[in-house]
Short mmCIF file of C-alpha atoms and ligand atoms in Angstrom, two decimals:
data_model
loop_
_atom_site.label_atom_id
_atom_site.label_comp_id
_atom_site.label_asym_id
_atom_site.label_seq_id
_atom_site.Cartn_x
_atom_site.Cartn_y
_atom_site.Cartn_z
CA MET J 1 80.88 192.02 91.43
CA PRO J 2 84.14 192.39 89.61
CA SER J 3 85.87 195.89 89.86
CA GLU J 4 86.10 197.99 86.64
CA GLU J 5 89.70 196.76 86.31
CA GLU J 6 88.99 193.07 86.84
CA GLY J 7 86.06 193.11 84.37
CA SER J 8 87.93 194.94 81.64
CA ALA J 9 88.46 192.84 78.51
CA GLU J 10 91.57 194.93 77.71
CA ARG J 11 93.33 194.01 80.81
CA SER J 12 96.72 192.70 79.81
CA SER J 13 98.21 189.41 80.70
CA THR J 14 97.62 187.90 84.21
CA GLY J 15 99.93 185.36 85.71
CA SER J 16 98.51 181.85 85.69
CA GLY J 17 98.74 181.75 89.44
CA ASP J 18 96.48 184.76 89.70
CA ILE J 19 94.04 183.35 87.12
CA ILE J 20 93.58 180.01 88.99
CA ALA J 21 93.34 181.95 92.34
CA ARG J 22 90.40 183.79 91.19
CA LEU J 23 88.84 180.60 89.75
CA ARG J 24 89.27 179.07 93.21
CA GLU J 25 87.80 182.04 94.83
CA LEU J 26 84.67 181.84 92.55
CA ARG J 27 84.41 178.11 93.11
CA ALA J 28 84.59 178.49 96.83
CA ALA J 29 81.07 180.21 96.63
CA ASP J 30 79.54 177.23 94.69
CA ALA J 31 77.50 174.68 96.34
CA PRO J 32 79.87 171.89 97.26
CA THR J 33 80.24 169.30 94.56
CA HIS J 34 81.74 166.70 96.97
CA GLY J 35 80.83 165.41 100.40
CA GLY J 36 77.19 164.72 99.90
CA ARG J 37 75.68 167.90 100.96
CA VAL J 38 74.03 168.58 97.71
CA LEU J 39 71.33 165.87 97.07
CA SER J 40 70.95 166.51 93.26
CA TYR J 41 73.05 167.71 90.29
CA VAL J 42 76.29 165.97 91.44
CA TYR J 43 77.05 162.26 91.74
CA ASP J 44 79.99 161.88 94.13
CA SER J 45 81.51 158.36 94.20
CA GLY J 46 83.41 159.45 97.33
CA ARG J 47 86.47 158.04 95.63
CA ALA J 48 89.22 160.69 95.20
CA ASP J 49 91.15 158.24 93.13
CA LEU J 50 88.42 158.01 90.53
CA ASP J 51 88.12 161.83 90.28
CA GLU J 52 91.89 162.04 89.78
CA LEU J 53 91.91 159.29 87.14
CA ALA J 54 89.03 160.96 85.35
CA ALA J 55 90.90 164.29 85.30
CA ALA J 56 94.00 162.75 84.03
CA ALA J 57 92.14 161.02 81.24
CA ALA J 58 90.33 164.16 80.28
CA CYS J 59 93.46 166.10 80.25
CA GLU J 60 95.13 163.55 77.97
CA MET J 61 92.43 164.29 75.37
CA GLN J 62 92.30 168.02 75.80
CA ALA J 63 93.53 168.95 72.32
CA VAL J 64 91.52 166.19 70.48
CA ASN J 65 88.67 166.87 68.25
CA GLY J 66 86.06 164.35 68.78
CA LEU J 67 84.46 165.27 65.50
CA ASP J 68 86.55 162.90 63.46
CA PRO J 69 87.31 159.46 64.87
CA THR J 70 89.22 158.51 61.63
CA THR J 71 91.73 161.31 62.22
CA PHE J 72 91.82 160.94 65.99
CA THR J 73 91.59 157.22 66.18
CA SER J 74 91.80 157.03 69.89
CA VAL J 75 88.17 158.45 69.96
CA ALA J 76 87.00 155.55 67.95
CA VAL J 77 88.46 153.08 70.27
CA LEU J 78 87.27 154.77 73.50
CA GLU J 79 83.70 155.09 72.13
CA ARG J 80 83.63 151.58 70.84
CA GLU J 81 84.68 150.27 74.33
CA VAL J 82 82.24 152.34 76.18
CA VAL J 83 79.31 151.54 73.91
CA GLY J 84 80.32 147.84 74.27
CA PHE J 85 80.42 147.81 77.98
CA ALA J 86 77.14 149.66 78.09
CA ARG J 87 75.46 147.18 75.80
CA ASP J 88 76.56 144.24 77.90
CA LEU J 89 75.50 145.94 81.09
CA LEU J 90 72.04 147.12 79.70
CA GLY J 91 70.84 143.74 78.28
CA GLY J 92 71.69 144.36 74.65
CA ASP J 93 72.80 141.59 72.30
CA ASP J 94 75.03 142.05 69.34
CA GLU J 95 72.25 143.75 67.33
CA VAL J 96 72.55 146.60 69.63
CA VAL J 97 74.78 149.53 68.62
CA GLY J 98 74.96 153.11 69.72
CA SER J 99 76.74 156.37 70.39
CA VAL J 100 78.33 158.39 73.17
CA THR J 101 76.68 161.73 73.43
CA SER J 102 77.33 164.91 75.48
CA GLY J 103 74.70 164.07 78.27
CA GLY J 104 71.22 163.00 78.92
CA THR J 105 69.56 165.70 77.15
CA GLU J 106 71.30 164.98 73.92
CA SER J 107 70.64 161.28 74.20
CA CYS J 108 66.93 162.03 74.54
CA LEU J 109 66.81 164.60 71.84
CA LEU J 110 68.48 162.02 69.52
CA ALA J 111 66.22 159.16 70.51
CA VAL J 112 63.24 161.45 69.32
CA LYS J 113 64.90 162.66 66.19
CA THR J 114 65.62 159.18 65.25
CA ALA J 115 62.14 157.85 65.90
CA ARG J 116 60.60 160.84 64.18
CA ASP J 117 62.81 160.19 61.07
CA LEU J 118 61.96 156.48 61.03
CA TRP J 119 58.25 157.24 61.35
CA ARG J 120 58.42 159.55 58.32
CA ALA J 121 60.54 157.14 56.41
CA ALA J 122 57.75 154.55 56.99
CA GLY J 123 55.16 156.96 55.35
CA GLY J 124 54.10 159.10 58.34
CA VAL J 125 52.93 162.48 57.24
CA GLY J 126 52.10 165.55 59.37
CA THR J 127 52.97 166.01 63.07
CA PRO J 128 53.59 162.73 64.85
CA ARG J 129 52.94 162.24 68.60
CA LEU J 130 55.30 161.30 71.32
CA VAL J 131 53.32 159.53 74.07
CA ALA J 132 54.93 159.51 77.58
CA PRO J 133 53.92 159.68 81.19
CA ILE J 134 53.96 163.30 82.51
CA THR J 135 56.75 162.25 84.74
CA VAL J 136 59.15 161.68 81.85
CA HIS J 137 62.20 164.00 81.76
CA ALA J 138 61.63 167.50 80.41
CA ALA J 139 64.22 166.80 77.70
CA PHE J 140 61.49 164.95 75.85
CA ARG J 141 59.33 168.20 75.89
CA LYS J 142 62.39 170.02 74.45
CA ALA J 143 62.90 167.36 71.79
CA ALA J 144 59.11 167.56 70.85
CA LYS J 145 59.38 171.36 70.52
CA LEU J 146 62.68 171.26 68.54
CA PHE J 147 61.76 168.35 66.19
CA ASP J 148 58.09 169.37 65.67
CA VAL J 149 56.56 166.50 67.42
CA GLU J 150 53.36 166.72 69.66
CA PHE J 151 53.98 165.82 73.19
CA ASP J 152 51.06 163.70 74.53
CA ALA J 153 51.41 163.54 78.34
CA VAL J 154 49.87 160.55 80.17
CA PRO J 155 48.66 161.26 83.77
CA VAL J 156 50.18 159.27 86.68
CA SER J 157 48.88 158.49 90.07
CA PRO J 158 49.16 161.64 92.47
CA PHE J 159 49.90 159.29 95.44
CA THR J 160 52.52 157.02 93.89
CA GLY J 161 53.68 158.76 90.75
CA THR J 162 53.21 155.48 88.79
CA LEU J 163 52.05 155.04 85.36
CA GLU J 164 49.34 152.41 84.30
CA ALA J 165 50.43 150.73 81.09
CA SER J 166 46.80 150.69 79.90
CA ALA J 167 46.85 154.59 79.97
CA VAL J 168 49.61 154.48 77.34
CA VAL J 169 48.37 151.59 75.34
CA GLU J 170 44.97 153.21 74.73
CA ARG J 171 46.68 156.25 73.13
CA LEU J 172 48.70 154.20 70.57
CA GLY J 173 47.97 154.86 66.98
CA ALA J 174 49.32 155.31 63.47
CA ASP J 175 50.40 158.97 64.32
CA VAL J 176 52.52 157.88 67.32
CA ALA J 177 56.19 157.99 66.33
CA LEU J 178 57.58 157.19 69.87
CA VAL J 179 56.69 156.10 73.31
CA VAL J 180 59.00 156.86 76.18
CA VAL J 181 59.03 155.27 79.62
CA SER J 182 61.57 155.81 82.32
CA ALA J 183 63.64 153.60 84.36
CA PRO J 184 63.16 155.24 86.74
CA SER J 185 61.44 158.66 86.57
CA TYR J 186 63.36 161.64 87.84
CA PRO J 187 60.42 163.29 89.80
CA PHE J 188 59.20 160.17 91.80
CA ALA J 189 61.73 157.46 91.10
CA ALA J 190 58.85 155.34 89.56
CA LEU J 191 59.91 152.42 87.34
CA ASP J 192 57.38 152.53 84.56
CA PRO J 193 55.61 149.39 83.35
CA ILE J 194 58.19 148.77 80.61
CA VAL J 195 57.41 145.20 79.68
CA GLU J 196 53.65 145.86 79.14
CA VAL J 197 54.23 149.12 77.26
CA ALA J 198 57.03 147.83 75.13
CA ALA J 199 55.01 144.62 74.17
CA ALA J 200 52.09 146.78 72.91
CA CYS J 201 54.53 149.06 70.97
CA ARG J 202 56.10 145.95 69.42
CA VAL J 203 52.71 144.74 68.21
CA ALA J 204 51.77 148.20 66.84
CA GLY J 205 55.16 148.71 65.31
CA ILE J 206 55.97 151.84 67.37
CA SER J 207 59.38 152.82 68.62
CA CYS J 208 59.75 152.55 72.41
CA HIS J 209 62.50 154.39 74.16
CA VAL J 210 63.57 153.56 77.75
CA ASP J 211 64.92 156.77 79.41
CA ALA J 212 67.42 155.09 81.82
CA CYS J 213 69.51 158.33 81.99
CA ILE J 214 69.58 158.30 85.70
CA GLY J 215 68.95 154.55 86.29
CA GLY J 216 71.08 153.05 83.55
CA TRP J 217 74.43 152.70 85.49
CA ILE J 218 72.96 151.77 88.85
CA LEU J 219 69.70 149.65 88.35
CA PRO J 220 71.73 146.71 86.87
CA PHE J 221 73.14 146.41 90.47
CA TRP J 222 69.94 147.31 92.35
CA ALA J 223 68.11 145.02 94.74
CA ASP J 224 64.55 145.79 95.85
CA ASP J 225 63.98 146.08 99.74
CA ASP J 226 63.03 142.51 99.89
CA GLY J 227 65.93 141.41 97.74
CA ALA J 228 63.69 140.69 94.78
CA PRO J 229 64.99 141.40 91.43
CA LEU J 230 63.54 144.37 89.51
CA PRO J 231 60.99 143.70 86.72
CA PRO J 232 62.82 143.75 83.51
CA TRP J 233 63.50 147.31 82.19
CA ASN J 234 66.26 147.29 79.78
CA LEU J 235 67.20 146.20 76.16
CA SER J 236 66.53 142.54 77.10
CA VAL J 237 62.73 143.56 76.96
CA PRO J 238 61.16 142.82 73.53
CA GLY J 239 59.89 145.77 71.98
CA VAL J 240 62.36 148.28 73.49
CA THR J 241 64.04 149.92 70.56
CA SER J 242 66.46 152.35 72.36
CA LEU J 243 67.77 153.30 75.69
CA SER J 244 69.69 156.17 77.22
CA ALA J 245 72.10 155.95 80.12
CA ASP J 246 74.21 158.86 81.54
CA LEU J 247 77.67 158.29 82.52
CA HIS J 248 77.81 161.77 84.10
CA LYS J 249 75.32 160.47 86.70
CA TYR J 250 75.92 157.00 88.23
CA GLY J 251 78.91 156.34 85.85
CA TYR J 252 80.60 159.00 88.06
CA ALA J 253 82.22 160.68 84.99
CA PRO J 254 82.51 164.58 84.90
CA LYS J 255 79.73 166.29 83.08
CA GLY J 256 79.25 165.79 79.30
CA VAL J 257 78.88 162.12 78.67
CA SER J 258 75.86 159.67 78.17
CA VAL J 259 75.25 156.69 75.96
CA LEU J 260 72.31 156.21 73.56
CA LEU J 261 71.87 152.56 72.40
CA HIS J 262 69.59 151.42 69.53
CA ARG J 263 68.31 147.99 68.62
CA GLY J 264 69.57 147.44 65.06
CA ARG J 265 72.17 149.19 62.92
CA ASP J 266 69.39 150.71 60.71
CA ARG J 267 67.76 152.41 63.62
CA HIS J 268 71.15 153.83 64.79
CA ARG J 269 72.02 155.12 61.32
CA ALA J 270 68.78 157.10 61.30
CA GLN J 271 70.36 159.20 64.15
CA TYR J 272 73.13 160.50 61.94
CA PHE J 273 73.41 163.64 59.86
CA ALA J 274 75.53 163.52 56.83
CA THR J 275 76.16 165.94 53.90
CA THR J 276 78.46 166.25 50.91
CA GLN J 277 76.53 169.22 49.64
CA TRP J 278 78.86 171.94 50.71
CA PRO J 279 82.23 172.83 49.46
CA GLY J 280 83.99 172.01 52.64
CA TYR J 281 84.93 168.62 54.28
CA PRO J 282 82.22 165.89 54.07
CA VAL J 283 80.27 166.17 57.35
CA VAL J 284 79.11 163.12 59.27
CA ASN J 285 77.76 163.89 62.72
CA PRO J 286 76.13 161.00 64.75
CA THR J 287 75.26 163.59 67.51
CA LEU J 288 74.03 167.09 67.55
CA LEU J 289 77.45 168.79 67.88
CA GLY J 290 80.11 169.12 65.13
CA SER J 291 83.65 169.73 66.74
CA LYS J 292 83.46 168.25 70.12
CA SER J 293 85.49 167.41 73.21
CA ALA J 294 86.42 163.91 73.78
CA GLY J 295 87.47 164.72 77.54
CA ALA J 296 84.45 163.37 79.18
CA LEU J 297 84.36 160.36 76.99
CA ALA J 298 87.85 159.53 78.06
CA ALA J 299 87.08 160.21 81.58
CA ALA J 300 84.04 157.83 81.57
CA TRP J 301 86.12 155.29 79.68
CA ALA J 302 88.88 155.44 82.38
CA ILE J 303 86.44 155.11 85.14
CA ILE J 304 84.81 152.02 83.50
CA GLN J 305 88.24 150.44 83.13
CA ALA J 306 89.00 151.18 86.73
CA LEU J 307 85.72 149.91 88.25
CA GLY J 308 84.51 147.30 85.91
CA ALA J 309 81.04 145.82 86.81
CA ASP J 310 82.30 144.76 90.30
CA GLY J 311 83.36 148.25 91.01
CA PHE J 312 79.99 149.73 90.02
CA ALA J 313 78.31 147.00 92.02
CA GLY J 314 80.17 148.04 95.23
CA LEU J 315 79.19 151.67 94.76
CA ALA J 316 75.66 150.79 94.12
CA ASP J 317 75.61 148.90 97.41
CA GLN J 318 76.47 152.08 99.18
CA CYS J 319 73.62 153.89 97.41
CA ILE J 320 71.14 150.90 98.21
CA HIS J 321 72.03 151.01 101.82
CA ALA J 322 71.82 154.89 102.05
CA THR J 323 68.59 155.08 100.18
CA ARG J 324 66.95 152.36 102.38
CA MET J 325 68.01 154.12 105.59
CA LEU J 326 66.90 157.49 104.30
CA ARG J 327 63.48 156.13 103.24
CA LYS J 328 62.96 154.66 106.71
CA GLU J 329 64.03 157.62 108.44
CA ILE J 330 61.83 159.96 106.45
CA ASP J 331 58.89 157.62 106.87
CA ARG J 332 59.39 158.07 110.49
CA ILE J 333 59.31 161.91 110.45
CA GLU J 334 55.73 162.83 111.39
CA GLY J 335 54.14 164.91 108.77
CA LEU J 336 56.09 163.76 105.60
CA ARG J 337 55.77 160.75 103.45
CA VAL J 338 58.00 159.35 100.69
CA VAL J 339 56.04 159.18 97.39
CA GLY J 340 55.22 155.60 96.21
CA ARG J 341 57.83 152.86 96.18
CA PRO J 342 60.86 154.51 94.69
CA VAL J 343 63.17 152.39 92.67
CA GLY J 344 66.74 153.38 92.54
CA PRO J 345 68.92 155.89 94.45
CA LEU J 346 66.32 158.79 94.46
CA LEU J 347 63.18 159.64 96.20
CA ALA J 348 60.43 162.32 96.45
CA VAL J 349 59.00 163.44 99.70
CA ALA J 350 55.41 164.85 100.09
CA VAL J 351 53.32 166.11 102.88
CA ASP J 352 51.45 163.40 104.82
CA GLU J 353 47.85 164.48 104.31
CA SER J 354 46.45 161.77 106.44
CA LEU J 355 47.37 163.89 109.52
CA PRO J 356 45.63 166.97 110.82
CA PRO J 357 47.16 170.28 109.62
CA GLU J 358 49.10 171.03 112.83
CA ARG J 359 51.17 167.81 112.41
CA ARG J 360 51.79 168.11 108.71
CA VAL J 361 55.31 169.11 107.29
CA ASP J 362 55.17 171.20 104.06
CA PRO J 363 58.05 169.63 102.05
CA HIS J 364 59.24 172.99 100.62
CA HIS J 365 59.35 174.79 103.96
CA TRP J 366 61.11 171.61 105.16
CA ALA J 367 63.67 171.89 102.23
CA ASP J 368 64.18 175.54 103.11
CA ALA J 369 64.90 174.64 106.81
CA VAL J 370 67.24 171.74 105.82
CA ARG J 371 69.05 174.16 103.61
CA ALA J 372 69.67 176.54 106.35
CA SER J 373 71.70 173.76 108.02
CA GLY J 374 73.83 173.34 105.05
CA TRP J 375 72.11 170.57 102.99
CA VAL J 376 70.76 171.31 99.57
CA LEU J 377 67.54 169.30 98.62
CA GLN J 378 65.59 170.02 95.40
CA GLN J 379 62.17 171.42 95.45
CA GLN J 380 59.66 170.25 92.97
CA PRO J 381 56.54 172.27 92.19
CA GLY J 382 53.06 170.69 92.17
CA LEU J 383 51.50 170.13 88.81
CA LEU J 384 48.01 170.06 87.36
CA GLN J 385 47.74 166.97 85.06
CA PRO J 386 45.82 167.02 81.69
CA ASP J 387 43.11 164.96 83.45
CA GLY J 388 42.68 167.61 86.13
CA VAL J 389 44.30 165.54 88.88
CA ARG J 390 46.99 167.49 90.70
CA LEU J 391 50.41 166.14 91.61
CA PRO J 392 51.51 167.13 94.93
CA HIS J 393 54.59 169.55 95.42
CA THR J 394 57.54 167.51 96.70
CA THR J 395 61.11 167.62 97.69
CA HIS J 396 63.54 165.42 95.75
CA MET J 397 66.76 163.76 96.95
CA THR J 398 69.31 162.00 94.87
CA VAL J 399 71.53 159.68 96.93
CA THR J 400 75.09 158.92 95.90
CA PRO J 401 77.72 156.61 97.48
CA VAL J 402 78.98 159.46 99.81
CA THR J 403 75.60 159.83 101.28
CA ASP J 404 76.12 156.56 102.99
CA SER J 405 78.93 157.95 105.14
CA ARG J 406 77.02 161.12 106.10
CA LEU J 407 73.69 159.33 107.17
CA GLY J 408 73.84 160.28 110.80
CA GLU J 409 74.36 164.09 110.23
CA LEU J 410 71.71 164.15 107.35
CA HIS J 411 69.25 162.36 109.45
CA SER J 412 69.63 164.93 112.29
CA ALA J 413 69.25 167.73 109.80
CA LEU J 414 66.18 166.33 108.26
CA THR J 415 64.47 165.62 111.55
CA ALA J 416 65.34 169.07 113.09
CA ALA J 417 64.12 170.89 110.01
CA ALA J 418 60.73 168.96 110.14
CA ASP J 419 60.44 169.86 113.92
CA ALA J 420 61.04 173.39 113.02
CA VAL J 421 58.37 173.72 110.35
CA ARG J 422 55.81 171.21 111.54
CA GLY J 423 52.31 172.75 111.31
CA ILE J 424 53.30 175.71 109.07
CA PRO J 425 50.89 175.58 106.14
CA ALA J 426 52.25 175.50 102.63
CA VAL J 427 52.66 178.96 100.96
CA SER J 428 49.39 179.30 99.04
CA PRO J 429 49.00 180.45 95.55
CA GLU J 430 46.56 183.21 96.57
CA GLN J 431 49.09 184.36 99.10
CA VAL J 432 51.90 184.84 96.54
CA LEU J 433 49.70 186.45 94.01
CA ALA J 434 48.24 188.89 96.60
CA ALA J 435 51.86 190.00 97.39
CA LEU J 436 52.44 191.25 93.86
CA PRO J 437 51.96 194.87 93.17
CA GLU J 438 48.45 195.77 91.82
CA GLY J 439 48.29 195.28 88.03
CA SER J 440 51.95 194.01 87.71
CA LEU J 441 50.90 190.60 86.04
CA PRO J 442 50.85 190.85 82.28
CA SER J 443 48.10 189.18 80.54
CA GLY J 444 50.15 187.39 77.79
CA ALA J 445 53.58 186.07 78.58
CA ALA J 446 54.96 185.20 75.20
CA LEU J 447 55.87 188.71 74.09
CA LEU J 448 56.80 189.98 77.58
CA GLU J 449 59.72 192.33 76.90
CA SER J 450 62.98 191.81 78.90
CA GLU J 451 62.57 195.06 80.89
CA THR J 452 58.95 194.18 81.98
CA ALA J 453 60.02 190.71 83.07
CA ALA J 454 62.98 192.16 84.94
CA ALA J 455 60.94 194.59 86.77
CA LEU J 456 58.40 191.68 87.81
CA LEU J 457 61.53 189.75 89.06
CA SER J 458 62.94 192.63 90.90
CA GLY J 459 59.50 193.14 92.56
CA LEU J 460 59.68 189.55 93.70
CA GLY J 461 63.26 190.12 95.17
CA LEU J 462 64.77 187.74 92.67
CA LEU J 463 66.93 190.05 90.64
CA GLY J 464 70.06 191.97 91.50
CA ARG J 465 71.34 189.51 94.03
CA GLU J 466 75.19 189.50 94.44
CA ASN J 467 76.46 186.27 92.52
CA GLY J 468 73.17 185.14 91.03
CA ALA J 469 72.23 183.04 93.97
CA LEU J 470 68.75 182.58 94.90
CA PRO J 471 67.03 183.66 98.10
CA ASP J 472 67.39 181.35 101.24
CA SER J 473 63.66 180.86 101.26
CA MET J 474 62.48 179.23 98.00
CA ALA J 475 58.97 178.05 99.18
CA PRO J 476 57.27 181.19 98.07
CA PHE J 477 59.06 181.22 94.74
CA LEU J 478 57.96 177.60 94.14
CA ALA J 479 54.39 178.49 95.09
CA LEU J 480 54.56 181.30 92.54
CA ILE J 481 55.62 178.72 89.86
CA GLU J 482 52.51 176.87 90.69
CA ALA J 483 50.22 179.82 90.68
CA LEU J 484 51.17 181.61 87.56
CA PRO J 485 50.36 180.32 84.10
CA HIS J 486 53.31 178.16 82.74
CA GLU J 487 53.86 180.54 79.80
CA LEU J 488 54.54 183.37 82.28
CA THR J 489 56.84 181.28 84.64
CA GLU J 490 58.81 180.07 81.72
CA ARG J 491 59.28 183.59 80.33
CA LEU J 492 60.17 184.82 83.86
CA LEU J 493 62.71 182.00 84.51
CA THR J 494 64.34 182.60 81.10
CA GLU J 495 64.73 186.28 82.21
CA LEU J 496 66.16 185.35 85.53
CA LEU J 497 68.75 182.84 84.11
CA ALA J 498 69.70 185.30 81.24
CA ARG J 499 70.25 188.15 83.58
CA VAL J 500 72.55 186.01 85.84
CA VAL J 501 74.99 185.69 83.03
CA GLU J 502 74.89 189.10 81.49
CA PRO J 503 78.07 191.14 81.40
CA ARG J 504 78.05 193.62 84.10
C1 PLP I 1 69.23 163.59 84.13
C2 PLP I 1 68.06 163.08 83.35
C3 PLP I 1 68.02 163.26 81.99
C4 PLP I 1 68.81 164.23 81.17
O1 PLP I 1 69.64 164.98 81.78
P1 PLP I 1 71.05 165.76 81.59
O2 PLP I 1 70.90 166.80 82.62
O3 PLP I 1 70.88 166.40 80.17
O4 PLP I 1 72.06 164.88 81.51
C5 PLP I 1 66.95 162.62 81.32
N1 PLP I 1 66.29 161.79 81.96
C6 PLP I 1 66.28 161.42 83.24
C7 PLP I 1 65.36 160.46 83.85
C8 PLP I 1 67.29 162.05 83.95
O5 PLP I 1 67.44 161.85 85.28
#
């Protein structure tokens, strides 16, 4: 915690050396962004030269306002070239146009807003539906909430995380504004049946978005284990009307850049907001923001220039090798199993229930133990689907090019952690609920006041920690997320994250 003096807003000028020194000190406490120890959030190409190039490009654009590419014409050129490269890479012909956005969430939000507006323009009235597998990224739930669309979640297989095309097709109707499929899904790396779903959408005249936020910049270079090409998944598939692909993932750009492509100019134009009905400058916004940075756009553009398709392919090869090795190694760890047949550089690990309890490894205890040896894996809670079938809780790993140079160490850490927790049962929901003080659980969550929520969090040992970091052992916390009603966990997590950034 900062001292009175350091925290004071009135404090007079500080030398830039001191300012940067303080920033470095804060950064030193972060999870490491480089070196492959964090297997989610960060995408390390392992190429310091690319990071330096990206930083120099972003710095060049620091003072520019991306709001107006007619005043800052460099922005128009960079965006045009990035969209052009993406279109060629992602199976688009010259009918395909698009925009650079601030990230995956913004691309997804805009895909939904665009489809909703087109649905309305075609005569749709009331609240339209968005049909998507339950594994589709949470950004689409956010979009549904923001843009007043009903989110219709289609269950997937609890063993493989895969979607049956027929389960989507049978839900299509005149009230469906958009169908979303993933290439691949984040939770289980499942490549959805895009050809089948898009074909049905085409016949029904329904928009079909491919969320390739995580796969878009790497699947074009992906080869399956047996060397077979992937089934078609991009804009080359008839019926796919839009596609999102994040440059701040496997485009190795700093955070804040993604592309959203549309089939047809008219569709793209429906994404825009424009108004001349105020006394200020005419506003034309292709994306959600007004004034915006062009830094991440420039960084992404520079990386594309430096790498070209061959450069991306080379980095993808490292991911392919590392993912294949990891999958094999995890499959060999007694008590764990890789979920389904992951497509792309990510995978989910579940308990192997075919073994007797004493030989099973709970993936959340495992992730906690792996973390204790300095590697950060991402725990995913189990989830009850609308059809009553429960998806298992899993541990997620996103593989990046640097992972390939750390495989030996990572393998040792994964194996040792499994040995350390084998046979320890998963934290049960009853167990965590019983640990809560009597009567501490509120009945309704929506109106839970901040102080009440904070008291609950404190009781759980989650508040008041030094720098906002979470406990070393997260398995009980994840079990709590599974045990409590969604409305309540959502409220509590909001409180937790809000308290972390409150002025002290
Ligand atoms: C990362 C991701 C998104 C959106 O994420 P941002 O964090 O906003 O960039 C959407 N879909 C998938 C499949 C993703 O992996």
